[in-house]
Short mmCIF file of C-alpha atoms and ligand atoms in Angstrom, two decimals:
data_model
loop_
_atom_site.label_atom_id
_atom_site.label_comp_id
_atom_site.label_asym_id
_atom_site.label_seq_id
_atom_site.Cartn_x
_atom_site.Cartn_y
_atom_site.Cartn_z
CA UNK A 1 105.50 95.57 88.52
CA UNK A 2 107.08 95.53 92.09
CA UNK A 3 106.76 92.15 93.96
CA UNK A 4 107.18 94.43 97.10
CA UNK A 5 105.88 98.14 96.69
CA UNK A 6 102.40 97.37 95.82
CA UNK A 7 102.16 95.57 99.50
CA UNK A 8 104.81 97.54 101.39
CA UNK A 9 102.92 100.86 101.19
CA UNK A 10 99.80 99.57 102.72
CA UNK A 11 101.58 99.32 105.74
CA UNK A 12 102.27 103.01 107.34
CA UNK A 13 104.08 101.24 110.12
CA UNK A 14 106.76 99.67 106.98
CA UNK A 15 107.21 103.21 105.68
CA UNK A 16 107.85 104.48 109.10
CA UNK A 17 110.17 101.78 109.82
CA UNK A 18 112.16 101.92 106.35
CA UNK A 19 112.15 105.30 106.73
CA UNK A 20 113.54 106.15 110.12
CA UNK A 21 116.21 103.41 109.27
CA UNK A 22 117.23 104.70 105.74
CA UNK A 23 116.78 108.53 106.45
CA UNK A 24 118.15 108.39 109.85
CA UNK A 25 120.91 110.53 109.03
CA UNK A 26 119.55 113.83 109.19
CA UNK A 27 117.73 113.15 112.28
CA UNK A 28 120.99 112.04 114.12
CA UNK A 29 122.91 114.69 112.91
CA UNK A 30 120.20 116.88 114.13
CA UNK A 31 120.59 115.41 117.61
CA UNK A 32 123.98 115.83 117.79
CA UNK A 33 124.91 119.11 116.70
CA UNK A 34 121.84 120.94 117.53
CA UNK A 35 120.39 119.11 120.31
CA UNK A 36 124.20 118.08 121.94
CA UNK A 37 123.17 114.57 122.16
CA UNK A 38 126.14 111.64 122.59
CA UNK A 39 125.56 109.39 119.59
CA UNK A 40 127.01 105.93 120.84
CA UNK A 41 128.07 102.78 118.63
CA UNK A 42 126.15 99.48 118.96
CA UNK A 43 125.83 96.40 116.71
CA UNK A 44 123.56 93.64 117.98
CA UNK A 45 120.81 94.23 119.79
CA UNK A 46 123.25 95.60 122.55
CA UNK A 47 121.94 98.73 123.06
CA UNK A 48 119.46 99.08 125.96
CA UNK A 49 121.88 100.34 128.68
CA UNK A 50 122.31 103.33 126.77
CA UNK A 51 118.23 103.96 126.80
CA UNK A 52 118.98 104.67 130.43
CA UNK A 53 120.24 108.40 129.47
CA UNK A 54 118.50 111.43 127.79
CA UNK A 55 121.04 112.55 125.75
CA UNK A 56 122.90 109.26 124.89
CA UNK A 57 121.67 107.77 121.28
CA UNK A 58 122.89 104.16 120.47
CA UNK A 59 123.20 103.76 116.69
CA UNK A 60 123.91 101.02 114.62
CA UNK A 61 126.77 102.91 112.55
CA UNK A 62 125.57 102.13 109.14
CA UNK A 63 122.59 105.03 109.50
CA UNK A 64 124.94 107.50 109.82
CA UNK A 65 125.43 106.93 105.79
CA UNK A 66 123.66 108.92 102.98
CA UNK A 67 121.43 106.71 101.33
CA UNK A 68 120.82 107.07 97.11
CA UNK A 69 117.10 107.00 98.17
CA UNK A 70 117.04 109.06 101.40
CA UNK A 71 115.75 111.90 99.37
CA UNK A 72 112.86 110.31 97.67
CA UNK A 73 112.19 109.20 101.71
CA UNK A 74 112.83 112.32 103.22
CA UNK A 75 110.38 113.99 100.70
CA UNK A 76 107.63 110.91 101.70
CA UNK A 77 108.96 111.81 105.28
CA UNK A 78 108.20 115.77 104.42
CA UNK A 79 104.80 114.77 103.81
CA UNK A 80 104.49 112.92 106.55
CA UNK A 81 104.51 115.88 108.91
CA UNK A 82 101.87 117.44 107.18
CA UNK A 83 99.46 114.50 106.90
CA UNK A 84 100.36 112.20 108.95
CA UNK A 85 102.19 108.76 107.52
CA UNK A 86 98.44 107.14 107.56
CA UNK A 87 97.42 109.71 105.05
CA UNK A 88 100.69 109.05 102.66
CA UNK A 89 100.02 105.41 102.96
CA UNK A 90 96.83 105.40 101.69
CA UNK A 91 97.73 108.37 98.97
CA UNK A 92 100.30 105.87 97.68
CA UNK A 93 97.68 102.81 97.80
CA UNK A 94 95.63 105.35 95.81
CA UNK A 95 98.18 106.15 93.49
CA UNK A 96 98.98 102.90 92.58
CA UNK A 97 95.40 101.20 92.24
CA UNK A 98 94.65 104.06 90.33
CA UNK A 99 97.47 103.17 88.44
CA UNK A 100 98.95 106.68 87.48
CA UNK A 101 102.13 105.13 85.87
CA UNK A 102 105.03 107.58 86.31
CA UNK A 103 104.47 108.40 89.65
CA UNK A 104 103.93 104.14 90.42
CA UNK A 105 107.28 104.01 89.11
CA UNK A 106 108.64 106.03 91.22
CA UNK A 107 107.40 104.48 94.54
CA UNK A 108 108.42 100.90 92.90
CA UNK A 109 111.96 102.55 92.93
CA UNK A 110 111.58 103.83 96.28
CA UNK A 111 109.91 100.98 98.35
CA UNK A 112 112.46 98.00 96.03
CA UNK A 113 115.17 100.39 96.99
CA UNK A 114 115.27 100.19 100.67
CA UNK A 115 116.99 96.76 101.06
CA UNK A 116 118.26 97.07 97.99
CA UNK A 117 119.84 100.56 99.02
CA UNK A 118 121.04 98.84 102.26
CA UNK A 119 122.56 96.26 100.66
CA UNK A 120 125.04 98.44 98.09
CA UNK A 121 125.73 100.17 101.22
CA UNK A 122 126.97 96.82 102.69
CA UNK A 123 129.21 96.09 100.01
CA UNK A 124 130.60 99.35 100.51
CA UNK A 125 131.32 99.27 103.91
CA UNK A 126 133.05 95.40 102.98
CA UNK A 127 135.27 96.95 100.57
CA UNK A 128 136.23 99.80 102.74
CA UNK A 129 137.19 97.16 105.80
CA UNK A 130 139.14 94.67 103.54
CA UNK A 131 141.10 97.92 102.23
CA UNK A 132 141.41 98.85 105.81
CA UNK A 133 143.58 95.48 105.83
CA UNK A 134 141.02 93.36 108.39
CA UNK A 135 141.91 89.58 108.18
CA UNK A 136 140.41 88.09 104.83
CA UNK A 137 139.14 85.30 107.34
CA UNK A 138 137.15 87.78 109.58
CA UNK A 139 133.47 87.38 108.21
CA UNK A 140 131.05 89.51 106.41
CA UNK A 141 129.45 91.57 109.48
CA UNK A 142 132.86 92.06 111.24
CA UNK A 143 134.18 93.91 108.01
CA UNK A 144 131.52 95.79 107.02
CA UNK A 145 131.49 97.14 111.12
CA UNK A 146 134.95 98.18 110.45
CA UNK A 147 133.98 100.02 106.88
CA UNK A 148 131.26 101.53 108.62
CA UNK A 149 133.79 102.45 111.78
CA UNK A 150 136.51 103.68 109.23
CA UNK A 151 133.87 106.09 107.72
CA UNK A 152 131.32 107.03 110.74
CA UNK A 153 132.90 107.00 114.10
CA UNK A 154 133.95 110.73 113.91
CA UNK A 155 130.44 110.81 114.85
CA UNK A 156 130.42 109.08 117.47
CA UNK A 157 131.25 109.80 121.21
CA UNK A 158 132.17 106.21 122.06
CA UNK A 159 131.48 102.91 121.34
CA UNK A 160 129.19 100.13 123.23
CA UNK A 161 131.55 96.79 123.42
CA UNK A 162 129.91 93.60 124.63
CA UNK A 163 132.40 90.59 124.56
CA UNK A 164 130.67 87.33 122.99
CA UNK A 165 132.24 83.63 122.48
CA UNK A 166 132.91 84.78 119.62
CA UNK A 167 136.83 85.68 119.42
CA UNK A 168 136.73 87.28 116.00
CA UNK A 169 133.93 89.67 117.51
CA UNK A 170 136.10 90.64 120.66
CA UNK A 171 139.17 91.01 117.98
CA UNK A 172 137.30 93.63 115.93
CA UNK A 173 136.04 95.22 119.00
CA UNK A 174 139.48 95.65 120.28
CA UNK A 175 140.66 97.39 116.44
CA UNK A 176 138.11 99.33 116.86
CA UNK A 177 140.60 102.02 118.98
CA UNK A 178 143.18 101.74 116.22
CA UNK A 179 140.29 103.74 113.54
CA UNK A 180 139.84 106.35 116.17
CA UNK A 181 141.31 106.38 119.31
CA UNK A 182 139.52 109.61 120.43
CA UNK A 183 136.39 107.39 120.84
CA UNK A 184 135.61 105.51 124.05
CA UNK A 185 135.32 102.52 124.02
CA UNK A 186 132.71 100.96 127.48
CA UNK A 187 132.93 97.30 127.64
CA UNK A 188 130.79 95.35 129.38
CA UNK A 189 132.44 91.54 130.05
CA UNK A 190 129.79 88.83 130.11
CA UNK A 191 130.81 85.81 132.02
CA UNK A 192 130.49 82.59 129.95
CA UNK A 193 128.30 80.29 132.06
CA UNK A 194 126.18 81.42 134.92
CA UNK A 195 127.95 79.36 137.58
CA UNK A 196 129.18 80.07 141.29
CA UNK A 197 128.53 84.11 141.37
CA UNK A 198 128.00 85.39 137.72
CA UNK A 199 125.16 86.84 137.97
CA UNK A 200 126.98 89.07 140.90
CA UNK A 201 130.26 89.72 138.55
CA UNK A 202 127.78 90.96 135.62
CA UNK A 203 126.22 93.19 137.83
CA UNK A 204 128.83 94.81 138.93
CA UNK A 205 129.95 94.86 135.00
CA UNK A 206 127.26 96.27 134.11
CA UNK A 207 127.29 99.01 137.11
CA UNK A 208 130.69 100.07 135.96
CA UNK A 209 129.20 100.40 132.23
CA UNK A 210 125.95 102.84 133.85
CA UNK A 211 129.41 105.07 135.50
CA UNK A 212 131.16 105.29 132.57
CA UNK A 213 127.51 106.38 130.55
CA UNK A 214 126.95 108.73 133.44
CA UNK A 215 129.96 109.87 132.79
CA UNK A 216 129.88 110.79 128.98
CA UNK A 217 126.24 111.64 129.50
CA UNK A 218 126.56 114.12 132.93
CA UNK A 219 123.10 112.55 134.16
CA UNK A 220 122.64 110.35 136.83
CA UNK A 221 121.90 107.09 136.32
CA UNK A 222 117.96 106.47 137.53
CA UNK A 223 116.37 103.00 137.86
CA UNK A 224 112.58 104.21 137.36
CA UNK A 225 114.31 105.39 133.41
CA UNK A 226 115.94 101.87 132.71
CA UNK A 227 112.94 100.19 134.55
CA UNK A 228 110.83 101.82 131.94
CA UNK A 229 112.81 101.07 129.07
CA UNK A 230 112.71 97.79 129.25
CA UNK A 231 108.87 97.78 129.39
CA UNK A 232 109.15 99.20 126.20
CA UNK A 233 111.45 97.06 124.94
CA UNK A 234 109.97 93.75 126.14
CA UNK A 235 106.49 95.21 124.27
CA UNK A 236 108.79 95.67 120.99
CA UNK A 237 109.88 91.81 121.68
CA UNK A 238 106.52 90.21 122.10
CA UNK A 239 105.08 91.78 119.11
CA UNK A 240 108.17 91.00 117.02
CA UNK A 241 107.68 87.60 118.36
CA UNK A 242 103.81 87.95 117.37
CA UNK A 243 104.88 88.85 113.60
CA UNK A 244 107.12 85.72 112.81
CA UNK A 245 104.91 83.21 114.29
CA UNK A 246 101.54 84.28 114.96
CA UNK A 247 101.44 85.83 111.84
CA UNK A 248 104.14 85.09 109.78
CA UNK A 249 104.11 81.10 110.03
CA UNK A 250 100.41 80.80 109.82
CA UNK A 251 98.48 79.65 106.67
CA UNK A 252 97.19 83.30 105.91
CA UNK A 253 99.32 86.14 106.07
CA UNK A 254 98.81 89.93 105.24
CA UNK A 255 101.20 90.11 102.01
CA UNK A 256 102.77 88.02 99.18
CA UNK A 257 105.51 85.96 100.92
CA UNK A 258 108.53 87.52 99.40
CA UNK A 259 107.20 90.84 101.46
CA UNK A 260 106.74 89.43 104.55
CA UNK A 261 110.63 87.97 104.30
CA UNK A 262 111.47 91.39 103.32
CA UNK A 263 109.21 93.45 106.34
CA UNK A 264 111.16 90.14 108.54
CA UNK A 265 114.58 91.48 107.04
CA UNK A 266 114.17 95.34 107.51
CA UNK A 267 113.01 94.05 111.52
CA UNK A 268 116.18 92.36 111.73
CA UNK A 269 118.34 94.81 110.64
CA UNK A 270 116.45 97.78 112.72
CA UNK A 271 116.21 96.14 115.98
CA UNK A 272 119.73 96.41 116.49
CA UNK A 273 119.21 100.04 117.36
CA UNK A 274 115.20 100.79 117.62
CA UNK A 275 116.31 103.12 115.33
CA UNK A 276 117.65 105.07 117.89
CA UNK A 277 113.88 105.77 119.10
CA UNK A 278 112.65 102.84 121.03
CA UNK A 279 109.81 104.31 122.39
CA UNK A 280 108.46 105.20 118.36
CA UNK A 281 109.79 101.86 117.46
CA UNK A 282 107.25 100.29 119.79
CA UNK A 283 104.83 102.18 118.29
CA UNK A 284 105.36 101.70 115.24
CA UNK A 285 105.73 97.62 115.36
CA UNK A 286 102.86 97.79 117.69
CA UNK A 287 100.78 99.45 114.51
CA UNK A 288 102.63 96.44 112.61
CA UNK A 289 101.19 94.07 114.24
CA UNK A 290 97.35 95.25 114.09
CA UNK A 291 98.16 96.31 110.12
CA UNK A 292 98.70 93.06 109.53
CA UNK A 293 95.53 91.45 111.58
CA UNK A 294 93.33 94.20 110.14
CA UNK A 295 94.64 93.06 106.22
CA UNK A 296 93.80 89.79 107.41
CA UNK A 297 90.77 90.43 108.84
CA UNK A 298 89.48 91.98 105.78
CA UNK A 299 90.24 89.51 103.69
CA UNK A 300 93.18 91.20 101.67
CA UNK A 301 95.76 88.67 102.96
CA UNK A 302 97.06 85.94 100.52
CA UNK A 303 96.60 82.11 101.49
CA UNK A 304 100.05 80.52 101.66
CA UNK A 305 98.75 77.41 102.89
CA UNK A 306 100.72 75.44 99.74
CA UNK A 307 103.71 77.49 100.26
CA UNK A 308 106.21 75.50 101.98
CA UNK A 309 107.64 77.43 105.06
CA UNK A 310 111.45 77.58 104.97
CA UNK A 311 113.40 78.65 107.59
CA UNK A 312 116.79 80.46 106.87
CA UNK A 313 119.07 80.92 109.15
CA UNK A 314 122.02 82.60 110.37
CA UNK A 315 121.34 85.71 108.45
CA UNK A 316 122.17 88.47 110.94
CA UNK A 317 126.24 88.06 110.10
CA UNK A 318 125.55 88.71 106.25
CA UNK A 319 123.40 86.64 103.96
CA UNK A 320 122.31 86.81 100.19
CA UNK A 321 118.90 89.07 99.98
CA UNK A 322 117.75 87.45 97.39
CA UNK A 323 116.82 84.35 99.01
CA UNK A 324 113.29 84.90 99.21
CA UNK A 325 112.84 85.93 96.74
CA UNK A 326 114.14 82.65 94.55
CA UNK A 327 112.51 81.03 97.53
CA UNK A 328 108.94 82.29 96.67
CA UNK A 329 109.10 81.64 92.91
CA UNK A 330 110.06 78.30 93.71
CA UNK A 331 106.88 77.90 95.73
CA UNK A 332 108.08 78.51 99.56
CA UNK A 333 107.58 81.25 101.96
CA UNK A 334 111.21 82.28 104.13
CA UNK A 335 110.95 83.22 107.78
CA UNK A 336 113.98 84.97 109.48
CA UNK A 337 113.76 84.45 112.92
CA UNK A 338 117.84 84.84 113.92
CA UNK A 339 116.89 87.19 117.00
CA UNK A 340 115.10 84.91 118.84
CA UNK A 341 117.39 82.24 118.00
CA UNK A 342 119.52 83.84 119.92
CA UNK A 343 117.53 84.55 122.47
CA UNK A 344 117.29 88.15 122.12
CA UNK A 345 113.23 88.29 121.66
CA UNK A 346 113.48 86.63 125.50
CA UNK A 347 111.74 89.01 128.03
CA UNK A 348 113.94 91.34 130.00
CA UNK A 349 112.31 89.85 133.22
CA UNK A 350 111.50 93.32 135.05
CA UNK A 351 108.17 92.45 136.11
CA UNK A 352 109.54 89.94 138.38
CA UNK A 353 112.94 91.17 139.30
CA UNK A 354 112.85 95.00 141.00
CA UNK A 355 116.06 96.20 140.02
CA UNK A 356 116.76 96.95 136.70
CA UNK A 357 120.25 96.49 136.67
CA UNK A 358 119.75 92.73 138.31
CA UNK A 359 117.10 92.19 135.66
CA UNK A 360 119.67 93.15 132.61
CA UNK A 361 121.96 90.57 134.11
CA UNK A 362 119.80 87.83 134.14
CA UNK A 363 118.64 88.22 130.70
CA UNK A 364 122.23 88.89 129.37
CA UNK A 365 123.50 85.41 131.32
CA UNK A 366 120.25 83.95 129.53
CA UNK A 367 121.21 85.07 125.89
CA UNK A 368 124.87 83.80 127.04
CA UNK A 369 124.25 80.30 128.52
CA UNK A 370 121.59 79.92 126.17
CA UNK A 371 121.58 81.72 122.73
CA UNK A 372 124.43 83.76 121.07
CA UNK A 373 127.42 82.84 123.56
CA UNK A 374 126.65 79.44 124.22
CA UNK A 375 128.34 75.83 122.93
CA UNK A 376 127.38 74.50 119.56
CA UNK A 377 125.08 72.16 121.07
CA UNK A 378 123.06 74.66 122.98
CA UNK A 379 123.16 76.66 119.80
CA UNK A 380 121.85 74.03 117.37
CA UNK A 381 118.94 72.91 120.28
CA UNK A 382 117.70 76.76 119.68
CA UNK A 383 117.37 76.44 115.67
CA UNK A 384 115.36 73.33 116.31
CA UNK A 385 113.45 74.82 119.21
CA UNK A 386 112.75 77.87 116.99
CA UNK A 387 112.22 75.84 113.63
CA UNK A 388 109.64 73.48 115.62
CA UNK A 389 107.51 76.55 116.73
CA UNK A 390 107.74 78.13 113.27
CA UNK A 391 106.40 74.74 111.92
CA UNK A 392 109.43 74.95 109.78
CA UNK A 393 108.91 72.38 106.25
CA UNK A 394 112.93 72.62 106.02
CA UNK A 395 116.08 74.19 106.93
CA UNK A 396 118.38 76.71 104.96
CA UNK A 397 121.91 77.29 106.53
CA UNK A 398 123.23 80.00 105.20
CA UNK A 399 127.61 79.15 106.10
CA UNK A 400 129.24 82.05 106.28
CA UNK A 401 132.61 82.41 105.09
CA UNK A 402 134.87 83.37 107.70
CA UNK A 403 132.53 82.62 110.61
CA UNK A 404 133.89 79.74 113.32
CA UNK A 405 131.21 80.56 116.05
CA UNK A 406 128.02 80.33 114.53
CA UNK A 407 128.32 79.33 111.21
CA UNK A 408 130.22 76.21 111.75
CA UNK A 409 127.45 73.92 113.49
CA UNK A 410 125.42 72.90 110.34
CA UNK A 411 127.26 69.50 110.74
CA UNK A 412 125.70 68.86 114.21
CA UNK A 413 122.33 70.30 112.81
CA UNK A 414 122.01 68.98 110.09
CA UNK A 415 121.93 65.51 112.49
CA UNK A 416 119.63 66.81 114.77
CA UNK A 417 116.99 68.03 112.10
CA UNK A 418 117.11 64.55 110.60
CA UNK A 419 116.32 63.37 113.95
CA UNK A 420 114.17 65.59 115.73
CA UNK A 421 112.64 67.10 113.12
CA UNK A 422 112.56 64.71 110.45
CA UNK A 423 112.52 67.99 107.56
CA UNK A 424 115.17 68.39 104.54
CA UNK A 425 117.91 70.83 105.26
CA UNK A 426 120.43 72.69 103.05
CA UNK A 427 123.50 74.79 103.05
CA UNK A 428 124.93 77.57 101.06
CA UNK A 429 128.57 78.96 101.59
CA UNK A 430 128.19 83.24 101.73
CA UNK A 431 130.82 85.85 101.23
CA UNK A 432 129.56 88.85 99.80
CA UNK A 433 125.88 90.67 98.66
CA UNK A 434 125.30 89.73 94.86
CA UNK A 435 128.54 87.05 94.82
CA UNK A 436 126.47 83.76 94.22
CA UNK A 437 123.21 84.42 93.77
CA UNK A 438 123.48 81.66 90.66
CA UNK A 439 124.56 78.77 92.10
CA UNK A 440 122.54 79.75 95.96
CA UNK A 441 119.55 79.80 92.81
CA UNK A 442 120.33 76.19 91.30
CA UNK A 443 121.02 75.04 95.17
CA UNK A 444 117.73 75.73 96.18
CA UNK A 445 115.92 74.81 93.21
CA UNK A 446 116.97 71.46 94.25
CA UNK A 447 116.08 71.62 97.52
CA UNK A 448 112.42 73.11 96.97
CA UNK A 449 112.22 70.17 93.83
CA UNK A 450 112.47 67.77 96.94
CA UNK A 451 109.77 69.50 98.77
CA UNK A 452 107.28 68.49 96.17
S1 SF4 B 1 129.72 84.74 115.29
FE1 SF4 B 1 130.28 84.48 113.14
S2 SF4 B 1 128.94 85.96 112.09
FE2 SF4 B 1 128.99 86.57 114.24
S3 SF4 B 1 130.69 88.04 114.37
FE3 SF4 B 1 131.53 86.02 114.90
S4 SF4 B 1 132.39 85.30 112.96
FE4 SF4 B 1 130.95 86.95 112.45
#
């Protein structure tokens, strides 16, 4: 029996989610050729400028691929325009409690597959970018972007380059010409400390990226379009913020805990892009969130007050999948929170600032100062901060190989957790999907043992 497929498909909004993110690829294709839409290249959640245009489509690269699954999706997604993806939720809740085997199978395959699927894809894209000849050192993310770069950016009309602390990250942007140097590449510099006049400098930045967009797009930039997007956006944040902790870290929650980790996952991974739809994405986390309250409000949620919450964290650079799972047979629940870490789940403050363009600024010198560009220090206060408001029973640093700007604090947090927190911690090194699941397994059988 599936640990997640018999949850996953009571949740329409999961389907729609997995779905638009696995079977992208026909839809973006569709918007390309037959629609002449600009399909742009983002990873991290980098890509609301681009919002700001009709026809410009940010995409995180690795949903240009051909999934082994997207046709067992695409024919769920077939049947979706005829009923409705309410209707095919419940058909497959019917099919399963009525428990017509074959066809059970099937959506077991299906709904295992998606991260599953993702993942292979991963390892792909790795092997592709080390044969490219990227710097054994550079970490998992950085070459699997370049895999999915060498393979998908003949796609792609140019590419969306923020600079970070990070110097491996600005290294592999800067390759990124030598895969295809008929792709554009729009940078937008973000100064490193919001001193003296930053916040000026990064609006101008960020003025020059909106000409080089109008550019490629041949529309005019409009405030009242970006203004808008970011009220969607900032909905998508608050009720991703809803899911991990008003949900997620709370004694009952809407699935087994393994599922939740894995619906946490798939958010992680999709957010980077909305799947190029933010206004359906909205939608469809929005329907998330009341899914979940309405399981819970019935009753059909599962008490995990005895499961011991574990954070894990970095996971956005790479990180073994099967944590949770080993984490939830060992008696804990995992919670994935690396976005707001970051500060990324942080309000685009519109409501307060008039134009959009000053608003983006301040929340990109926010995330900066404070999140994903900022000292180790800074860094390691936001795990804490974000560990304390998840009620976090311990700490799993997931070190990953290669990484010397995020990765490398778990020294100087490890400290801090002993003394702010006063909760076991733990590290595992990562390299590749699938590598060292056996001895991240014996690790944390240790750690949970001390839990007890
Ligand atoms: S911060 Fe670490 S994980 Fe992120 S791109 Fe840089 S090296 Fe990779």
């Amino acid at each position: 029996m599936s640990l997640y497929a018999d949850e996953i498909i009571r949740f329409s909004s999961v389907l729609k989610i997995s779905y638009n993110l696995i079977a992208g690829r026909d839809e973006l294709k569709r918007m390309k050729l037959r629609e002449k839409k600009h399909l742009i290249s983002v990873a991290l959640p980098f890509s609301d400028l681009i919002y700001g245009f009709p026809n410009l489509v940010p995409v995180f690269p690795i949903r240009m691929h051909m999934f082994n699954i997207s046709k067992y999706l695409s024919y769920l997604g077939s049947a979706s325009n005829i009923f409705g993806w309410d209707n095919v939720s419940k058909f497959l809740g019917f099919v399963k409690n009525a428990g017509i085997e074959e066809i059970s199978k099937i959506i077991d395959e299906i709904i295992d597959d998606v991260i599953e699927t993702l993942n292979q894809k991963y390892n792909e894209m790795y092997d592709i970018g080390v044969e490219r000849g990227i710097s054994t050192d550079f970490c998992f993310a950085l070459k699997t972007l370049v895999g999915m770069h060498v393979t998908k950016s003949k796609n792609v009309s140019a590419t969306m380059n923020y600079s970070i602390r990070c110097s491996a990250w600005n290294k592999y942007l800067e390759s990124l010409k030598s895969i295809d140097d008929s792709v554009k590449d729009i940078w937008l510099d973000i100064p490193p400390r919001n001193i003296g006049n930053s916040i000026e400098l990064l609006q101008d930045n960020i003025r020059s990226v909106i000409n080089e967009l109008e550019k490629l797009s041949g529309h005019s930039y409009s405030d009242n379009t970006l203004r808008e997007h970011f009220k969607t956006t900032n909905q998508i944040r608050r009720d991703y913020k809803t899911i991990i902790y008003d949900i997620g870290a709370s004694d009952i929650i809407p699935c087994n805990p393994a599922t939740f980790s894995e619906i946490l996952a798939l958010l992680s991974l999709s957010f980077q892009d909305y799947n190029s739809n933010a206004k359906r994405y909205a939608e469809n986390i929005h329907q998330m969130v009341n899914e979940m309250r309405e399981r819970i409000r019935k009753g059909l949620g599962m008490d995990v007050s005895k499961y011991h919450k574990i954070m894990v964290t970095p996971m956005f650079g790479g990180w073994e999948p099967k944590t949770h799972e080993i984490i939830y047979k060992l008696g804990g629940r995992a919670l994935y929170a690396d976005w707001d870490v970051l500060r990324f789940l942080e309000d685009i403050p519109i409501s307060n600032r008039r134009d959009p363009i000053e608003a983006y600024a301040y929340f990109l010198a926010d995330i900066t100062e404070n999140g994903i560009g900022c000292d180790n220090d800074i860094l390691t206060d936001s795990y804490i901060r974000v560990a304390k408001n998840l009620g976090a029973d311990g700490l799993v640093f997931n070190q990953l190989f290669g990484c010397h700007s995020v990765s490398n604090c778990y020294r100087l947090l490890k400290d801090k957790i002993r003394k702010d927190l006063e909760i076991p911690s733990m590290y595992y090194t990562f390299n590749r999907i699938g590598e060292n699941v056996e001895q991240i397994s014996t690790r944390l059988g240790a750690f949970m043992e001390m839990l007890q």
